[in-house]
Amino acid sequence: MTTPTTYHLKAVTPAPAPAKATFWSQLKSSLAMFSNRKSATGLIILGVFVLVAIFAPLIAPYDPNAQHLDETLQPPSFSHLLGTTHIGQDVSSQLVYGTRGVLVVGFLATIMATVVAIVVGVTAGYLPGWKSESLSALSNVFLVIPGLPLMIIVASQFEDPPLVLIAAVLGLTGWAWGARVLRAQTMSLRNRDFIQAARANGEPLHRIILVEMLPNLLAIIASSFVGTMTAAVLGLTTLAFIGVIPVSNLNWGTILFWAQQNNAFPDYWWWYVPAGLCIALLGVSLALINFGIDEYVNPRLRSAGERARAMKRKGMNLNAAVTQVRTPSTPASPAGTPPESTTA
């Protein structure tokens, strides 16, 4: 008689449900490009400048235009932390208020240039045929336009050009390079499977660009934003230093202009060195932020950075020389006899 086979049913544990995306998790993933120390340091420096610009009336010890004729060309002291100018104006107060002018023009010009670069670049990269070529030709024209002479001509037509006009001129001459980069990246995205699926489902053009493409271009847009802001700050300070922008628009460039006009170089170092250091420090912060964005965009840089940070957490020295490790010596083999192979 055959014994019946007994089957035992094993309870299957259901797979855990994926964690629901929260606001903080989405924020953390969107800020992943700033996870390394260099980009975080750049953000901190830029944040300090922003706070100084916002709270300039509270931070500045004096009115930047107030004259103290009995304290002209005074070196740094407790009453004037960065000394005074040739007519007794406090340099530290001018530096604090000048930060506001630099950042306002820099952010306005960068926002304008970035918006134009996104519209022209993404549209030119997605649309085929003569439309794409026309927008590409427009980008090429603005790419070869000399920016500084155009800014000088436009600014010289106004007795007291407002900051918005200066920012508009800087933004008008600074969008072409970002548009070309976005066009090239969009052309590589438009043939991807998820774009083709959205097009096959009958999605409208604006939704394909805004929902499907732009999230994949955020890192490149952020890198273009940082580079454009660097160029805008340098353009503003250059215009102010050569005297195109009226001295009433206080910024770091006008501080250098007055220092140069009154022969402050090199004796009265406290008049021009702080403004130059602020320009350099702002450029360093933007460069550090751009480093983090480049690491996020480039998979090789991202993986190398993650390995380097993991090795540092384990206490390993990345710059240590490689030392050859020798195994214990074995008795010499007779002549003509190959040594025995050993396994670790």
CSV table of N, CA, C and O in Angstrom, one decimal, residues 8 173 201 246 280 300 331:
chain,number,residue,atom,x,y,z
A,8,HIS,N,3.2,20.4,2.8
A,8,HIS,CA,3.1,21.5,3.8
A,8,HIS,C,3.2,22.8,3.1
A,8,HIS,O,4.1,23.1,2.3
A,173,THR,N,23.0,89.5,-22.5
A,173,THR,CA,24.3,89.1,-23.1
A,173,THR,C,24.8,87.8,-22.5
A,173,THR,O,26.0,87.4,-22.8
A,201,ASN,N,1.3,58.7,-26.2
A,201,ASN,CA,0.1,58.8,-25.4
A,201,ASN,C,-0.7,60.1,-25.7
A,201,ASN,O,-1.8,60.4,-25.2
A,246,PRO,N,26.9,105.0,-12.6
A,246,PRO,CA,27.1,106.1,-11.7
A,246,PRO,C,27.5,105.7,-10.3
A,246,PRO,O,27.2,104.6,-9.8
A,280,ALA,N,36.6,88.1,-4.8
A,280,ALA,CA,37.2,86.8,-4.9
A,280,ALA,C,36.5,85.7,-4.1
A,280,ALA,O,36.3,84.6,-4.5
A,300,ARG,N,30.9,59.4,-13.1
A,300,ARG,CA,32.2,59.0,-12.7
A,300,ARG,C,32.7,59.8,-11.5
A,300,ARG,O,33.3,59.3,-10.5
A,331,PRO,N,61.7,28.3,1.7
A,331,PRO,CA,63.1,27.7,1.4
A,331,PRO,C,63.3,27.8,-0.1
A,331,PRO,O,62.4,27.6,-0.9
